[in-house]
PDB file of C-alpha atoms in Angstrom:
ATOM      1  CA  MET A   1       4.213   4.194 -13.021  1.00 90.00           C
ATOM      2  CA  LEU A   2       3.225   0.766 -11.547  1.00 96.00           C
ATOM      3  CA  ARG A   3       5.315  -1.750 -11.371  1.00 96.00           C
ATOM      4  CA  THR A   4       4.204  -6.401 -10.063  1.00 96.00           C
ATOM      5  CA  LEU A   5       6.831  -7.410  -7.570  1.00 95.00           C
ATOM      6  CA  GLU A   6       7.507 -10.581  -9.677  1.00 94.00           C
ATOM      7  CA  ASP A   7       9.086  -7.068 -12.023  1.00 94.00           C
ATOM      8  CA  LEU A   8      10.767  -5.861  -9.312  1.00 96.00           C
ATOM      9  CA  CYS A   9      12.725  -9.465  -7.559  1.00 93.00           C
ATOM     10  CA  LYS A  10      13.583  -9.685 -11.647  1.00 92.00           C
ATOM     11  CA  CYS A  11      16.083  -7.001 -11.428  1.00 96.00           C
ATOM     12  CA  THR A  12      19.465  -6.434 -10.422  1.00 96.00           C
ATOM     13  CA  ILE A  13      21.322  -3.874  -8.898  1.00 96.00           C
ATOM     14  CA  GLY A  14      24.254  -1.299 -10.014  1.00 95.00           C
ATOM     15  CA  ALA A  15      26.453   0.028  -7.908  1.00 95.00           C
ATOM     16  CA  THR A  16      28.619   3.349  -9.366  1.00 95.00           C
ATOM     17  CA  ASP A  17      31.303   1.332  -9.722  1.00 94.00           C
ATOM     18  CA  GLY A  18      29.688  -2.231 -10.832  1.00 94.00           C
ATOM     19  CA  PRO A  19      27.527  -4.586  -9.597  1.00 94.00           C
ATOM     20  CA  ILE A  20      25.781  -5.693  -5.795  1.00 94.00           C
ATOM     21  CA  GLY A  21      23.626  -7.971  -6.592  1.00 95.00           C
ATOM     22  CA  ARG A  22      19.428  -9.433  -6.863  1.00 95.00           C
ATOM     23  CA  VAL A  23      17.066  -8.079  -5.632  1.00 96.00           C
ATOM     24  CA  ARG A  24      15.629 -10.877  -3.393  1.00 94.00           C
ATOM     25  CA  ASP A  25      12.309  -9.347  -1.563  1.00 95.00           C
ATOM     26  CA  LEU A  26      11.455  -5.849  -0.317  1.00 96.00           C
ATOM     27  CA  TYR A  27      10.705  -4.697   3.206  1.00 96.00           C
ATOM     28  CA  LEU A  28       7.614  -3.644   3.486  1.00 95.00           C
ATOM     29  CA  ASP A  29       6.199  -0.437   6.103  1.00 92.00           C
ATOM     30  CA  ASP A  30       3.616  -2.248   8.287  1.00 88.00           C
ATOM     31  CA  GLU A  31       1.698   0.686   9.135  1.00 87.00           C
ATOM     32  CA  ALA A  32       2.505   3.414   5.781  1.00 90.00           C
ATOM     33  CA  TRP A  33       2.423  -0.203   3.079  1.00 94.00           C
ATOM     34  CA  VAL A  34       5.283   1.555   1.012  1.00 95.00           C
ATOM     35  CA  VAL A  35       8.646  -0.471   0.742  1.00 96.00           C
ATOM     36  CA  ARG A  36      11.496   0.241   2.528  1.00 96.00           C
ATOM     37  CA  TYR A  37      14.304  -1.372   1.703  1.00 96.00           C
ATOM     38  CA  LEU A  38      15.360  -4.441  -0.820  1.00 96.00           C
ATOM     39  CA  VAL A  39      17.518  -6.825   0.179  1.00 95.00           C
ATOM     40  CA  ILE A  40      19.717  -7.841  -2.223  1.00 95.00           C
ATOM     41  CA  ASP A  41      21.030 -11.612  -2.759  1.00 93.00           C
ATOM     42  CA  THR A  42      25.163 -10.164  -3.267  1.00 90.00           C
ATOM     43  CA  ASP A  43      25.422 -13.050  -5.499  1.00 82.00           C
ATOM     44  CA  GLY A  44      29.038 -14.594  -4.219  1.00 82.00           C
ATOM     45  CA  TRP A  45      30.295 -11.814  -3.649  1.00 86.00           C
ATOM     46  CA  LEU A  46      30.124 -11.127   0.132  1.00 87.00           C
ATOM     47  CA  THR A  47      30.393 -14.684   1.157  1.00 78.00           C
ATOM     48  CA  ASN A  48      27.106 -16.067   2.511  1.00 75.00           C
ATOM     49  CA  LYS A  49      25.437 -11.675   2.932  1.00 81.00           C
ATOM     50  CA  LYS A  50      22.385  -9.945   1.792  1.00 86.00           C
ATOM     51  CA  VAL A  51      21.798  -6.312   2.451  1.00 93.00           C
ATOM     52  CA  LEU A  52      19.862  -4.039   2.338  1.00 95.00           C
ATOM     53  CA  ILE A  53      19.140  -0.750  -0.615  1.00 96.00           C
ATOM     54  CA  SER A  54      16.714   1.635   0.586  1.00 96.00           C
ATOM     55  CA  PRO A  55      14.868   3.258  -2.112  1.00 95.00           C
ATOM     56  CA  ILE A  56      16.333   6.617  -1.203  1.00 94.00           C
ATOM     57  CA  SER A  57      19.430   5.792  -3.551  1.00 95.00           C
ATOM     58  CA  VAL A  58      17.025   4.080  -6.137  1.00 95.00           C
ATOM     59  CA  GLY A  59      17.641   6.637  -9.374  1.00 91.00           C
ATOM     60  CA  GLU A  60      15.876   6.119 -13.084  1.00 87.00           C
ATOM     61  CA  PRO A  61      15.378   1.992 -13.619  1.00 90.00           C
ATOM     62  CA  ASN A  62      16.142   0.971 -16.223  1.00 93.00           C
ATOM     63  CA  TRP A  63      13.482  -1.505 -17.163  1.00 92.00           C
ATOM     64  CA  ALA A  64      14.104  -2.917 -20.857  1.00 93.00           C
ATOM     65  CA  GLU A  65      17.708  -4.969 -18.589  1.00 94.00           C
ATOM     66  CA  GLN A  66      15.393  -4.879 -15.376  1.00 95.00           C
ATOM     67  CA  GLU A  67      18.510  -2.824 -13.729  1.00 96.00           C
ATOM     68  CA  LEU A  68      18.190  -1.358 -10.871  1.00 96.00           C
ATOM     69  CA  HIS A  69      21.098   1.570 -10.462  1.00 95.00           C
ATOM     70  CA  VAL A  70      22.015   3.112  -6.956  1.00 95.00           C
ATOM     71  CA  SER A  71      23.898   5.875  -6.092  1.00 94.00           C
ATOM     72  CA  ILE A  72      26.300   3.905  -3.775  1.00 95.00           C
ATOM     73  CA  SER A  73      29.066   2.504  -4.217  1.00 95.00           C
ATOM     74  CA  ARG A  74      30.456  -1.507  -3.249  1.00 95.00           C
ATOM     75  CA  GLU A  75      32.640  -0.343  -1.109  1.00 95.00           C
ATOM     76  CA  GLN A  76      30.286   1.533   0.745  1.00 95.00           C
ATOM     77  CA  VAL A  77      28.487  -1.600   1.043  1.00 95.00           C
ATOM     78  CA  ARG A  78      30.802  -4.701   2.025  1.00 93.00           C
ATOM     79  CA  ASN A  79      31.716  -1.707   4.863  1.00 93.00           C
ATOM     80  CA  SER A  80      28.127  -0.744   5.595  1.00 92.00           C
ATOM     81  CA  PRO A  81      25.953  -1.753   9.294  1.00 90.00           C
ATOM     82  CA  ASP A  82      25.476  -5.461   9.131  1.00 86.00           C
ATOM     83  CA  VAL A  83      21.385  -6.143   8.884  1.00 84.00           C
ATOM     84  CA  ASP A  84      20.952 -10.043  10.278  1.00 82.00           C
ATOM     85  CA  THR A  85      17.952 -10.491   6.663  1.00 83.00           C
ATOM     86  CA  GLU A  86      17.152 -13.569   9.222  1.00 81.00           C
ATOM     87  CA  LYS A  87      15.372 -10.842  11.722  1.00 83.00           C
ATOM     88  CA  PRO A  88      13.249  -8.468  12.494  1.00 84.00           C
ATOM     89  CA  VAL A  89      15.133  -5.429  10.709  1.00 88.00           C
ATOM     90  CA  THR A  90      15.051  -2.972  14.059  1.00 89.00           C
ATOM     91  CA  ARG A  91      14.926   1.189  14.434  1.00 89.00           C
ATOM     92  CA  GLN A  92      18.405   0.358  15.927  1.00 90.00           C
ATOM     93  CA  HIS A  93      19.218  -0.643  12.212  1.00 91.00           C
ATOM     94  CA  GLU A  94      18.123   1.848  10.680  1.00 92.00           C
ATOM     95  CA  LEU A  95      19.468   4.548  12.810  1.00 92.00           C
ATOM     96  CA  GLU A  96      22.326   3.126  11.852  1.00 93.00           C
ATOM     97  CA  TYR A  97      21.565   2.332   8.244  1.00 94.00           C
ATOM     98  CA  SER A  98      20.979   5.773   7.995  1.00 92.00           C
ATOM     99  CA  SER A  99      23.437   7.536   9.873  1.00 94.00           C
ATOM    100  CA  TYR A 100      26.229   5.692   7.397  1.00 95.00           C
ATOM    101  CA  TYR A 101      24.750   6.378   4.340  1.00 94.00           C
ATOM    102  CA  GLY A 102      23.990  10.498   5.976  1.00 92.00           C
ATOM    103  CA  TYR A 103      19.625   9.185   5.054  1.00 91.00           C
ATOM    104  CA  PRO A 104      17.302  11.445   6.765  1.00 88.00           C
ATOM    105  CA  ILE A 105      15.294   9.166   8.740  1.00 86.00           C
ATOM    106  CA  TYR A 106      11.378   9.038   7.465  1.00 87.00           C
ATOM    107  CA  TRP A 107       9.479   8.377  10.902  1.00 84.00           C
ATOM    108  CA  GLY A 108       8.609  10.489  12.612  1.00 75.00           C
ATOM    109  CA  SER A 109       5.654  12.845   9.766  1.00 69.00           C
ATOM    110  CA  ALA A 110       2.435  11.100   8.585  1.00 68.00           C
ATOM    111  CA  GLY A 111       3.805  10.852   5.270  1.00 78.00           C
ATOM    112  CA  LEU A 112       5.040   7.699   3.350  1.00 85.00           C
ATOM    113  CA  TRP A 113       8.781   9.155   3.612  1.00 85.00           C
ATOM    114  CA  GLY A 114       8.489  11.753   6.579  1.00 76.00           C
ATOM    115  CA  TYR A 115       8.959  15.154   5.340  1.00 69.00           C
ATOM    116  CA  GLY A 116      10.105  14.182   1.765  1.00 68.00           C
ATOM    117  CA  LEU A 117       7.503  13.838  -1.386  1.00 71.00           C
ATOM    118  CA  TYR A 118       9.976  10.823  -3.143  1.00 81.00           C
ATOM    119  CA  PRO A 119      12.453   8.639  -2.096  1.00 88.00           C
ATOM    120  CA  SER A 120      15.259   9.625  -4.322  1.00 79.00           C
ATOM    121  CA  LEU A 121      15.143  13.391  -3.502  1.00 78.00           C
ATOM    122  CA  MET A 122      16.225  12.790  -0.071  1.00 79.00           C
ATOM    123  CA  GLN A 123      19.417  11.215  -0.525  1.00 72.00           C
ATOM    124  CA  PRO A 124      22.570  13.533   1.367  1.00 70.00           C
ATOM    125  CA  ALA A 125      22.295  17.057   0.547  1.00 51.00           C
ATOM    126  CA  TYR A 126      20.227  17.159  -2.952  1.00 41.00           C
ATOM    127  CA  GLU A 127      18.416  20.647  -3.199  1.00 39.00           C
ATOM    128  CA  ARG A 128      15.046  19.672  -3.543  1.00 41.00           C
ATOM    129  CA  PRO A 129      13.233  22.943  -6.012  1.00 39.00           C
ATOM    130  CA  GLU A 130      10.445  24.178  -4.882  1.00 40.00           C
ATOM    131  CA  SER A 131       8.834  23.106  -7.213  1.00 37.00           C
ATOM    132  CA  GLN A 132       9.286  19.671  -6.454  1.00 42.00           C
ATOM    133  CA  GLN A 133       8.150  21.151  -3.118  1.00 44.00           C
ATOM    134  CA  ALA A 134       4.802  19.770  -2.507  1.00 45.00           C
ATOM    135  CA  THR A 135       3.128  18.027   0.283  1.00 50.00           C
ATOM    136  CA  PRO A 136       4.597  14.497   0.896  1.00 52.00           C
ATOM    137  CA  GLU A 137       1.066  11.883  -0.085  1.00 63.00           C
ATOM    138  CA  LEU A 138      -0.053  10.699   3.905  1.00 57.00           C
ATOM    139  CA  ALA A 139       0.346   7.212   4.237  1.00 57.00           C
ATOM    140  CA  PRO A 140      -2.826   5.312   4.815  1.00 64.00           C
ATOM    141  CA  ASN A 141      -4.139   3.833   8.401  1.00 56.00           C
ATOM    142  CA  VAL A 142      -3.680   0.129   8.447  1.00 51.00           C
ATOM    143  CA  GLN A 143      -5.197  -1.046  12.015  1.00 50.00           C
ATOM    144  CA  THR A 144      -3.212  -4.878  13.614  1.00 49.00           C
ATOM    145  CA  PRO A 145      -4.826  -5.857  16.509  1.00 48.00           C
ATOM    146  CA  PRO A 146      -3.189  -5.113  19.449  1.00 45.00           C
ATOM    147  CA  ASP A 147      -2.328  -8.125  20.786  1.00 45.00           C
ATOM    148  CA  GLU A 148      -0.408  -9.002  17.617  1.00 44.00           C
ATOM    149  CA  SER A 149       1.427  -5.851  17.321  1.00 41.00           C
ATOM    150  CA  PRO A 150       5.329  -6.683  15.554  1.00 42.00           C
ATOM    151  CA  VAL A 151       7.546  -8.078  18.018  1.00 38.00           C
ATOM    152  CA  THR A 152       9.333  -5.687  20.555  1.00 39.00           C
ATOM    153  CA  ASP A 153      12.852  -5.645  22.451  1.00 41.00           C
ATOM    154  CA  ALA A 154      14.472  -2.701  23.264  1.00 42.00           C
ATOM    155  CA  ASP A 155      16.322  -1.941  20.085  1.00 48.00           C
ATOM    156  CA  GLY A 156      12.967  -0.245  18.611  1.00 63.00           C
ATOM    157  CA  ASP A 157       9.819  -2.041  16.835  1.00 60.00           C
ATOM    158  CA  ALA A 158      10.718  -4.075  13.987  1.00 51.00           C
ATOM    159  CA  HIS A 159       7.331  -3.143  11.910  1.00 80.00           C
ATOM    160  CA  LEU A 160       8.853  -4.392   8.628  1.00 91.00           C
ATOM    161  CA  ARG A 161       7.748  -7.075   6.765  1.00 92.00           C
ATOM    162  CA  SER A 162       8.770  -9.363   3.397  1.00 94.00           C
ATOM    163  CA  SER A 163       6.548  -9.520   0.907  1.00 95.00           C
ATOM    164  CA  ARG A 164       6.525 -12.877  -0.145  1.00 94.00           C
ATOM    165  CA  ALA A 165       5.974 -13.601   3.029  1.00 93.00           C
ATOM    166  CA  MET A 166       2.735 -11.111   1.997  1.00 95.00           C
ATOM    167  CA  THR A 167       2.392 -13.742  -0.634  1.00 96.00           C
ATOM    168  CA  GLY A 168       0.049 -16.366   0.646  1.00 96.00           C
ATOM    169  CA  TYR A 169      -2.553 -14.265   2.237  1.00 97.00           C
ATOM    170  CA  HIS A 170      -6.450 -14.979   2.672  1.00 97.00           C
ATOM    171  CA  ILE A 171      -8.158 -12.193   1.667  1.00 97.00           C
ATOM    172  CA  HIS A 172     -11.918 -11.566   4.137  1.00 97.00           C
ATOM    173  CA  ALA A 173     -14.026  -9.011   2.738  1.00 97.00           C
ATOM    174  CA  THR A 174     -16.749  -7.732   5.188  1.00 97.00           C
ATOM    175  CA  ASP A 175     -19.199 -11.303   3.991  1.00 96.00           C
ATOM    176  CA  GLY A 176     -16.860 -13.479   3.384  1.00 96.00           C
ATOM    177  CA  ASP A 177     -13.339 -14.689   1.656  1.00 95.00           C
ATOM    178  CA  ILE A 178     -12.331 -13.282  -1.830  1.00 95.00           C
ATOM    179  CA  GLY A 179      -9.088 -14.367  -2.902  1.00 96.00           C
ATOM    180  CA  HIS A 180      -5.431 -14.350  -1.562  1.00 96.00           C
ATOM    181  CA  VAL A 181      -2.780 -12.119  -2.335  1.00 97.00           C
ATOM    182  CA  CYS A 182      -0.434 -13.094  -4.922  1.00 97.00           C
ATOM    183  CA  GLY A 183       1.343 -10.068  -5.771  1.00 97.00           C
ATOM    184  CA  MET A 184       1.523  -6.377  -5.645  1.00 98.00           C
ATOM    185  CA  LEU A 185       1.629  -2.884  -7.100  1.00 98.00           C
ATOM    186  CA  ILE A 186       4.146  -0.975  -6.618  1.00 97.00           C
ATOM    187  CA  ASP A 187       4.951   2.447  -7.406  1.00 95.00           C
ATOM    188  CA  ASP A 188       8.562   3.343  -9.120  1.00 92.00           C
ATOM    189  CA  LYS A 189       8.546   6.600  -7.338  1.00 91.00           C
ATOM    190  CA  THR A 190       7.267   6.979  -4.314  1.00 93.00           C
ATOM    191  CA  TRP A 191       8.350   3.298  -3.205  1.00 95.00           C
ATOM    192  CA  ALA A 192       4.495   3.193  -1.672  1.00 96.00           C
ATOM    193  CA  VAL A 193       1.991  -0.535  -2.127  1.00 97.00           C
ATOM    194  CA  ARG A 194      -0.413   0.933  -4.232  1.00 97.00           C
ATOM    195  CA  TYR A 195      -2.554  -3.037  -4.756  1.00 98.00           C
ATOM    196  CA  LEU A 196      -2.462  -6.452  -3.320  1.00 98.00           C
ATOM    197  CA  ILE A 197      -3.077  -8.100  -6.312  1.00 98.00           C
ATOM    198  CA  VAL A 198      -5.922 -10.875  -4.958  1.00 97.00           C
ATOM    199  CA  ASN A 199      -6.693 -14.199  -6.344  1.00 96.00           C
ATOM    200  CA  THR A 200     -10.193 -14.915  -5.924  1.00 94.00           C
ATOM    201  CA  SER A 201     -10.047 -18.490  -7.937  1.00 89.00           C
ATOM    202  CA  ASN A 202     -10.796 -20.125  -4.741  1.00 82.00           C
ATOM    203  CA  TRP A 203     -13.833 -18.404  -4.838  1.00 88.00           C
ATOM    204  CA  TRP A 204     -14.883 -16.638  -8.983  1.00 87.00           C
ATOM    205  CA  VAL A 205     -12.140 -19.255 -10.733  1.00 85.00           C
ATOM    206  CA  GLY A 206     -10.643 -17.503 -13.132  1.00 82.00           C
ATOM    207  CA  HIS A 207      -9.810 -14.037 -11.635  1.00 90.00           C
ATOM    208  CA  LYS A 208      -7.964 -11.460 -10.403  1.00 95.00           C
ATOM    209  CA  MET A 209      -8.812  -8.305  -9.042  1.00 97.00           C
ATOM    210  CA  LEU A 210      -7.045  -5.007  -6.942  1.00 98.00           C
ATOM    211  CA  VAL A 211      -7.226  -4.208  -3.681  1.00 98.00           C
ATOM    212  CA  ALA A 212      -6.235  -0.970  -1.954  1.00 98.00           C
ATOM    213  CA  PRO A 213      -3.764  -0.602   1.134  1.00 96.00           C
ATOM    214  CA  PRO A 214      -6.244   2.773   2.200  1.00 95.00           C
ATOM    215  CA  TRP A 215      -9.484  -0.392   1.309  1.00 97.00           C
ATOM    216  CA  ILE A 216      -7.618  -2.519   3.787  1.00 96.00           C
ATOM    217  CA  LYS A 217      -9.639  -2.503   7.866  1.00 95.00           C
ATOM    218  CA  ALA A 218      -7.194  -4.753   9.769  1.00 94.00           C
ATOM    219  CA  VAL A 219      -4.264  -7.252   9.018  1.00 93.00           C
ATOM    220  CA  SER A 220      -3.492 -10.797  11.907  1.00 93.00           C
ATOM    221  CA  TRP A 221      -0.117 -11.405  10.647  1.00 90.00           C
ATOM    222  CA  GLU A 222      -1.055 -14.494  12.988  1.00 91.00           C
ATOM    223  CA  ASN A 223      -3.947 -16.140  10.968  1.00 95.00           C
ATOM    224  CA  GLN A 224      -1.821 -14.492   7.488  1.00 96.00           C
ATOM    225  CA  SER A 225      -4.905 -12.354   6.511  1.00 96.00           C
ATOM    226  CA  ILE A 226      -5.911  -9.176   5.663  1.00 97.00           C
ATOM    227  CA  SER A 227      -9.480  -7.941   6.003  1.00 97.00           C
ATOM    228  CA  VAL A 228     -11.209  -5.162   3.615  1.00 98.00           C
ATOM    229  CA  ASP A 229     -13.831  -2.468   3.880  1.00 97.00           C
ATOM    230  CA  LEU A 230     -15.489  -4.729   1.146  1.00 98.00           C
ATOM    231  CA  THR A 231     -18.074  -6.827   0.376  1.00 97.00           C
ATOM    232  CA  ARG A 232     -18.109  -9.355  -1.842  1.00 96.00           C
ATOM    233  CA  GLN A 233     -20.643  -8.414  -4.198  1.00 96.00           C
ATOM    234  CA  ALA A 234     -18.845  -4.951  -4.365  1.00 97.00           C
ATOM    235  CA  VAL A 235     -15.247  -6.815  -5.938  1.00 96.00           C
ATOM    236  CA  MET A 236     -17.490  -9.261  -7.629  1.00 95.00           C
ATOM    237  CA  ASP A 237     -18.789  -6.538  -9.797  1.00 96.00           C
ATOM    238  CA  ALA A 238     -15.846  -4.195  -9.529  1.00 96.00           C
ATOM    239  CA  PRO A 239     -13.293  -3.551 -12.837  1.00 95.00           C
ATOM    240  CA  VAL A 240     -10.892  -7.298 -13.248  1.00 93.00           C
ATOM    241  CA  TYR A 241      -7.506  -6.456 -13.440  1.00 96.00           C
ATOM    242  CA  ASN A 242      -5.187  -8.601 -16.947  1.00 95.00           C
ATOM    243  CA  PRO A 243      -2.138  -8.661 -15.611  1.00 94.00           C
ATOM    244  CA  ALA A 244      -0.734  -8.843 -19.339  1.00 93.00           C
ATOM    245  CA  GLU A 245      -1.533  -5.355 -19.402  1.00 93.00           C
ATOM    246  CA  THR A 246      -0.590  -1.788 -18.305  1.00 93.00           C
ATOM    247  CA  LEU A 247      -2.309   0.105 -15.372  1.00 95.00           C
ATOM    248  CA  ALA A 248      -3.864   3.213 -17.267  1.00 94.00           C
ATOM    249  CA  HIS A 249      -4.727   5.857 -14.338  1.00 95.00           C
ATOM    250  CA  ASP A 250      -8.282   5.931 -15.958  1.00 96.00           C
ATOM    251  CA  SER A 251      -8.323   2.189 -14.962  1.00 96.00           C
ATOM    252  CA  GLU A 252      -7.403   2.949 -12.028  1.00 97.00           C
ATOM    253  CA  ALA A 253     -10.119   6.118 -11.665  1.00 97.00           C
ATOM    254  CA  ARG A 254     -12.912   3.469 -12.827  1.00 97.00           C
ATOM    255  CA  LEU A 255     -11.816   1.749  -9.703  1.00 98.00           C
ATOM    256  CA  TYR A 256     -11.566   4.597  -7.532  1.00 98.00           C
ATOM    257  CA  GLN A 257     -15.163   4.908  -9.336  1.00 97.00           C
ATOM    258  CA  HIS A 258     -16.614   2.143  -8.545  1.00 98.00           C
ATOM    259  CA  TYR A 259     -15.874   1.498  -4.742  1.00 97.00           C
ATOM    260  CA  GLY A 260     -16.805   5.720  -3.874  1.00 96.00           C
ATOM    261  CA  ARG A 261     -13.098   6.033  -3.136  1.00 95.00           C
ATOM    262  CA  ASP A 262     -10.765   9.136  -3.444  1.00 94.00           C
ATOM    263  CA  GLY A 263      -7.037   8.137  -5.236  1.00 95.00           C
ATOM    264  CA  TYR A 264      -4.699   8.553  -3.603  1.00 92.00           C
ATOM    265  CA  TRP A 265      -3.274  10.908  -6.174  1.00 90.00           C
ATOM    266  CA  ALA A 266      -6.558  13.576  -4.906  1.00 83.00           C
ATOM    267  CA  GLN A 267      -4.313  13.641  -1.775  1.00 66.00           C
ATOM    268  CA  SER A 268      -2.723  16.090  -2.538  1.00 54.00           C
ATOM    269  CA  ASP A 269      -4.807  18.180  -4.392  1.00 51.00           C
ATOM    270  CA  LYS A 270      -7.600  18.347  -1.699  1.00 48.00           C
ATOM    271  CA  ARG A 271      -4.698  19.627   0.486  1.00 45.00           C
ATOM    272  CA  LYS A 272      -4.264  22.782  -2.305  1.00 44.00           C
ATOM    273  CA  THR A 273      -7.614  23.362  -3.018  1.00 41.00           C
ATOM    274  CA  GLY A 274      -9.803  22.532  -0.995  1.00 46.00           C
ATOM    275  CA  LYS A 275     -11.174  19.496  -3.489  1.00 42.00           C
ATOM    276  CA  SER A 276     -10.801  16.694  -4.421  1.00 41.00           C
ATOM    277  CA  ARG A 277     -10.902  14.991  -8.355  1.00 40.00           C
ATOM    278  CA  ILE A 278     -11.532  12.041  -9.792  1.00 43.00           C
TER     279      ILE A 278
END
């Protein structure tokens, strides 16, 4: 199911032996458009410290109570490798983090989670049933201008972006501006960013539209702008997003049909049968 960025940032995190804190931000992979870490404010339990929680550890959420339960203990969190959430997270930090918790690395293949289908199936010692050993979903291919690649250092590529910082980015169609990012819709199984929610009020008053990452041509982190492979007229003619309603699969299908694109759910079908479906 799809959850809004706002929904996720209202959640509390419960360890196996007690509360950890609250979600304050999400770190997004700027290449695969998937949530790699939840940034947790420990509410004074760990003095002046924010910690990172991987979706790999997240179990079945309790959305009614706005709770995410994780398969790690408070003591594990307390002793986890220090990560300065005010600075870019490097690949070396991620290696230390994954090693500490015993998680497999997610990079090194084209899938959203490496060779894993869902992050929850990547927990240590988890044996996937044969029926769940499907081909992993491929990550979208979004370009970053060469001179604006994420800053690198001796520790590796800092490729994670704050979801809060991305809110407000301007969206450019092929023939002009269409609005700014005002939210996101995130898949609570794969943790993929399925859509950016775009407020078109500076161009088309009173509407919110959805833009999927595969439709993004390029992102300029320096200029805080995102270019999409859509025209303004196509956006204006597309189904309008109503944040008061849950986005049903039929609505997603109509949106993709409008733009003449295959849905993200069609990837595995196409690889299995050679055919795509809407």
